[in-house]
mmCIF file of C-alpha atoms in Angstrom:
data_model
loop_
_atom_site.group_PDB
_atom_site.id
_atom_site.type_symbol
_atom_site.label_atom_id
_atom_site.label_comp_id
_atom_site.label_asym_id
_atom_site.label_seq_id
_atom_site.Cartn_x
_atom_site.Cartn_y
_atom_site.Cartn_z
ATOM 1 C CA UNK A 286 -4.017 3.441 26.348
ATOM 2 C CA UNK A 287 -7.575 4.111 24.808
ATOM 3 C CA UNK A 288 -5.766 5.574 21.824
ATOM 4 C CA UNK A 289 -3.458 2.480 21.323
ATOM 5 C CA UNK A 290 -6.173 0.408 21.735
ATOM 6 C CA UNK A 291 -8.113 2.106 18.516
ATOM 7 C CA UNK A 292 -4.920 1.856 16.745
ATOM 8 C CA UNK A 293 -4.427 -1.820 17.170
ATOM 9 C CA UNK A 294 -8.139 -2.239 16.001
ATOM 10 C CA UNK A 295 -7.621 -0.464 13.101
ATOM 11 C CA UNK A 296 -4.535 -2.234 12.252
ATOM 12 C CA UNK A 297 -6.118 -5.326 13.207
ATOM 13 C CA UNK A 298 -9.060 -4.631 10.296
ATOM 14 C CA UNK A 299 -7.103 -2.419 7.950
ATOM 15 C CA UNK A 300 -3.283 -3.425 7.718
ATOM 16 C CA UNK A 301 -1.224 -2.446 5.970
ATOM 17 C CA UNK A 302 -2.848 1.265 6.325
ATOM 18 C CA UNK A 303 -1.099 4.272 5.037
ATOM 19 C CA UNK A 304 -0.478 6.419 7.791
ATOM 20 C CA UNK A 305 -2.937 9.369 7.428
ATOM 21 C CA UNK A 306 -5.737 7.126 7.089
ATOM 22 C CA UNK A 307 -5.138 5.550 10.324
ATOM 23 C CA UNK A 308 -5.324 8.647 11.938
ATOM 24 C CA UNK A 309 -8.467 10.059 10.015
ATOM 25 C CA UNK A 310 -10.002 6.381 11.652
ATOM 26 C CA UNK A 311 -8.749 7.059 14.912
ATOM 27 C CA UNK A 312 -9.542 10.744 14.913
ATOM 28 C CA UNK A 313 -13.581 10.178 13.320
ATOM 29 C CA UNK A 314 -13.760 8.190 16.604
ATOM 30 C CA UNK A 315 -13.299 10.570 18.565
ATOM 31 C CA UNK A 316 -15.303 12.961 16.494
ATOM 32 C CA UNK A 317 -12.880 15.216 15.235
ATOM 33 C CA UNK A 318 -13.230 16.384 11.251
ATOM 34 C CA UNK A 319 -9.941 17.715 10.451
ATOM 35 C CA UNK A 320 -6.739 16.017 10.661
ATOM 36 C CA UNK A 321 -4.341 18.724 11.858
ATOM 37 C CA UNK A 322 -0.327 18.357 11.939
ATOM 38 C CA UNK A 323 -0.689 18.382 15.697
ATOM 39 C CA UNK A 324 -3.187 15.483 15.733
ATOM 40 C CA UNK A 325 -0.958 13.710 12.921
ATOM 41 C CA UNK A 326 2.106 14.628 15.581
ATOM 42 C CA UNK A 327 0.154 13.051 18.874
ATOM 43 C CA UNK A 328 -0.770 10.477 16.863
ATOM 44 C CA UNK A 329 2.523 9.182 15.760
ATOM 45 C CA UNK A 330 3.813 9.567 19.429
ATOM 46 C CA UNK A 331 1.712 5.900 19.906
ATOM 47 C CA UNK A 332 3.360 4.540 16.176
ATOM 48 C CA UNK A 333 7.030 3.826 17.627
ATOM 49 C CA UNK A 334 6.626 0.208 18.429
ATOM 50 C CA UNK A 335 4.940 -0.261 14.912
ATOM 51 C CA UNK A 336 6.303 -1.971 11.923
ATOM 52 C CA UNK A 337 6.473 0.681 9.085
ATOM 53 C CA UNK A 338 7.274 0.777 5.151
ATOM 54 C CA UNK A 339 7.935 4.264 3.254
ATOM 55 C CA UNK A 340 6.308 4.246 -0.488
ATOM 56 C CA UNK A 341 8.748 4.798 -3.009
ATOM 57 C CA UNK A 342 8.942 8.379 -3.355
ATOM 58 C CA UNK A 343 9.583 8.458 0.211
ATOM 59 C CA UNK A 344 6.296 10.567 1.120
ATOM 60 C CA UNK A 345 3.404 7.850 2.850
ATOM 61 C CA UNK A 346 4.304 5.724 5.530
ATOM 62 C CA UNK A 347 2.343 2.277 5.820
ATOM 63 C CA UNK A 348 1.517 0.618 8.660
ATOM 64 C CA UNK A 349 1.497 -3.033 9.400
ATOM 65 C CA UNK A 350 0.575 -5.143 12.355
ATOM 66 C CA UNK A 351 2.905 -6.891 14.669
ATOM 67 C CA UNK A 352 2.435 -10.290 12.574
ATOM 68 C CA UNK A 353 3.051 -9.103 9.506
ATOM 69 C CA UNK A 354 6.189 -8.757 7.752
ATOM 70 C CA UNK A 355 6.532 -6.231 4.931
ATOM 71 C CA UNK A 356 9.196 -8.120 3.235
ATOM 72 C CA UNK A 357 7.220 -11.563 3.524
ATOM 73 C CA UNK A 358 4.145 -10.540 2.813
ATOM 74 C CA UNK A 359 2.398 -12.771 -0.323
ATOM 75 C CA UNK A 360 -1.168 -11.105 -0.621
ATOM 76 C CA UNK A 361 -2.974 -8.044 -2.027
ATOM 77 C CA UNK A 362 -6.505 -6.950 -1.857
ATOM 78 C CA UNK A 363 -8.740 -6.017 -4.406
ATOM 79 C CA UNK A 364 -11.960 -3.937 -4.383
ATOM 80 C CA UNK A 365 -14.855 -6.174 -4.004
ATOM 81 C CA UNK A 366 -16.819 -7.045 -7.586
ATOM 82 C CA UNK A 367 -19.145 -4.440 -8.600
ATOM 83 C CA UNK A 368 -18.137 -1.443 -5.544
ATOM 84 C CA UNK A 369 -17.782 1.818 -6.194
ATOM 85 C CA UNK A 370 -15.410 2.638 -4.011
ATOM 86 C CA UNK A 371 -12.191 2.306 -4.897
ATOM 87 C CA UNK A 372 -9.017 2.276 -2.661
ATOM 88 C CA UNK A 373 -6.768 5.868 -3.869
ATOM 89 C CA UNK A 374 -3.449 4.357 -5.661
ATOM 90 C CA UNK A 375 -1.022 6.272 -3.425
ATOM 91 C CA UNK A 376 -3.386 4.370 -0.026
ATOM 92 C CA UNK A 377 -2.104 0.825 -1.387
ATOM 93 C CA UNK A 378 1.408 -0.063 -0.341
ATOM 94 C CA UNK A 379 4.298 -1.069 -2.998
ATOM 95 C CA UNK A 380 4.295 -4.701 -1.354
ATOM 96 C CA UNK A 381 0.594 -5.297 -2.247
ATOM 97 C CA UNK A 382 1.407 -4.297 -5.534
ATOM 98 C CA UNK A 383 4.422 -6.212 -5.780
ATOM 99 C CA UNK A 384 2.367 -9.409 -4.949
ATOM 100 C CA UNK A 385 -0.202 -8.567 -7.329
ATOM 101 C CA UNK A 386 2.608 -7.558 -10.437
ATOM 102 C CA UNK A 387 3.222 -11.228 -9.918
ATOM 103 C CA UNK A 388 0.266 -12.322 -9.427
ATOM 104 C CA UNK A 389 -0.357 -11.091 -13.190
ATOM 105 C CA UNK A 390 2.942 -12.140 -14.673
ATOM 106 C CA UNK A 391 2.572 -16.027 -13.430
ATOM 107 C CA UNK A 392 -0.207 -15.824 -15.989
ATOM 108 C CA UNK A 393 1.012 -13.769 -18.940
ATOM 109 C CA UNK A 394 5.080 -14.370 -18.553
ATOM 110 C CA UNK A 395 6.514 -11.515 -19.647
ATOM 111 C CA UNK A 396 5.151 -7.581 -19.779
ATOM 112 C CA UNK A 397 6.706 -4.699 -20.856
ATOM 113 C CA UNK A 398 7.002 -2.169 -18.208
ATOM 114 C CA UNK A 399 4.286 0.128 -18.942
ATOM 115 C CA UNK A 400 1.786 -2.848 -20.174
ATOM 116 C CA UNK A 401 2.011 -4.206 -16.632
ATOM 117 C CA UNK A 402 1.817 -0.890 -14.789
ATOM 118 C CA UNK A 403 -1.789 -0.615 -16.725
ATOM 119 C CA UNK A 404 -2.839 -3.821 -15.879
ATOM 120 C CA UNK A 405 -2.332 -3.426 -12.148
ATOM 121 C CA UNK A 406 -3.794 0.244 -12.562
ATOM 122 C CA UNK A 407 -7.264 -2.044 -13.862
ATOM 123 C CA UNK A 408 -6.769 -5.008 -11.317
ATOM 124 C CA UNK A 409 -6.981 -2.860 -8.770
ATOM 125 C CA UNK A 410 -10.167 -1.205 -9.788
ATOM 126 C CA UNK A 411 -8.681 2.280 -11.689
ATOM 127 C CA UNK A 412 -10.406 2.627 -15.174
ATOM 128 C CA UNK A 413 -7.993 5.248 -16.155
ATOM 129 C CA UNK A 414 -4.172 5.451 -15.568
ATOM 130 C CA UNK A 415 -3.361 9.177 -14.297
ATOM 131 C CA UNK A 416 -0.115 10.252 -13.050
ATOM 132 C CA UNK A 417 -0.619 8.870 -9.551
ATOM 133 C CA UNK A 418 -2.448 5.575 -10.681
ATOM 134 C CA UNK A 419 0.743 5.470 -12.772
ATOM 135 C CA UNK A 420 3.527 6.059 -10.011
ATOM 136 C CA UNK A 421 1.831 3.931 -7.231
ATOM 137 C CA UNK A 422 1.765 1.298 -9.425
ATOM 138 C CA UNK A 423 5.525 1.813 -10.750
ATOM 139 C CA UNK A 424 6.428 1.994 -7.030
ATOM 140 C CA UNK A 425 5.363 -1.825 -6.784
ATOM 141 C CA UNK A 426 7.087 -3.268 -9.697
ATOM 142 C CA UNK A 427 10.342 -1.102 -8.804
ATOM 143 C CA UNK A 428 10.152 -2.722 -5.635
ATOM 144 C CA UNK A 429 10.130 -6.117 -6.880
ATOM 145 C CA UNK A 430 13.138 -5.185 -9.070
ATOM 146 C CA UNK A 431 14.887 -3.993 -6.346
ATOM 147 C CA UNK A 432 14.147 -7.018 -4.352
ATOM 148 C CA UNK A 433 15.114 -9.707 -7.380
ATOM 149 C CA UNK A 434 11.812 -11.061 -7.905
ATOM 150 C CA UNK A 435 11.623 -10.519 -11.179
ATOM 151 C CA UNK A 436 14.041 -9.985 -14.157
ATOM 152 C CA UNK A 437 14.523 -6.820 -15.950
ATOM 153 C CA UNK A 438 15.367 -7.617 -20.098
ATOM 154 C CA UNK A 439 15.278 -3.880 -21.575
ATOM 155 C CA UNK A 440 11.744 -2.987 -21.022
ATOM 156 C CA UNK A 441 10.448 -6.387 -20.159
ATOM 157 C CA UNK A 442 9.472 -7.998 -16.627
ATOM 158 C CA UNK A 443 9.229 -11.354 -15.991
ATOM 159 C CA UNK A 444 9.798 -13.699 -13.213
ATOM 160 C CA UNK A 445 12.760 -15.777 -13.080
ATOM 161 C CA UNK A 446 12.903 -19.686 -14.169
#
């Protein structure tokens, strides 16, 4: 129960939270440094009940409180003006940057592919596009392909009329 508890504050502050950094917030609580796959596995014995999303290549699992619906969800957060830290792309879930892919095309229209993956890449604080800058933020415009909320034209996006 103590356990659950932490999760649901966590989730509570923090969600959607990719999986592992739930439990390194859980586990620092409780003092513990090192994340093992045995605190990972005890940890994901209290995650059943828990609404989940997989990122696109299948490999990070998000988490998302009871009130929140992956498939409804409209918002995305950004790092504050001016802080140095910096979310890691593969922590920030395809649905955040879904809603932030069209955030950015209400204003410009239509973006090629790549174009739009580098100005999500900057919106979301990266100054540089490396390969997993690049993916995470593929992941979230192939997921609002996938879902129809935008148009594909060759290499262009844009939302439908």
């Amino acid at each position: 129960l103590i356990i659950r508890g932490q999760i649901d504050a966590v989730l509570a502050a923090e969600a959607p939270i990719e999986e592992g950094l739930l439990a390194e917030r859980v586990a620092s609580s409780w003092g513990l440094q090192r994340i093992t796959p045995r605190v990972i596995a005890h940890l994901r014995s209290f995650l059943d009940d828990i609404r989940s999303t997989k990122s696109g290549d299948g490999q990070r699992r998000f988490l998302w409180r009871t009130d929140q619906d992956p498939a409804k969800h409209a918002g995305f957060r950004l790092p504050p003006p001016g802080a140095g830290a910096v979310r890691a792309a593969d922590l920030i879930p395809a649905e955040e940057i879904a809603n932030a892919a069209v955030a950015i095309l209400r204003d410009q229209i239509r973006m090629d592919r790549q174009s739009l993956a580098r100005e999500l890449g900057r919106v979301f604080g990266f100054s540089r596009m490396g390969a997993r800058v690049e993916a995470a933020m593929e992941d979230g415009v192939d997921l609002l392909i996938r879902a129809g909320r935008v148009i594909l034209c060759g290499d262009s996006v844009s939302l439908p009329s």
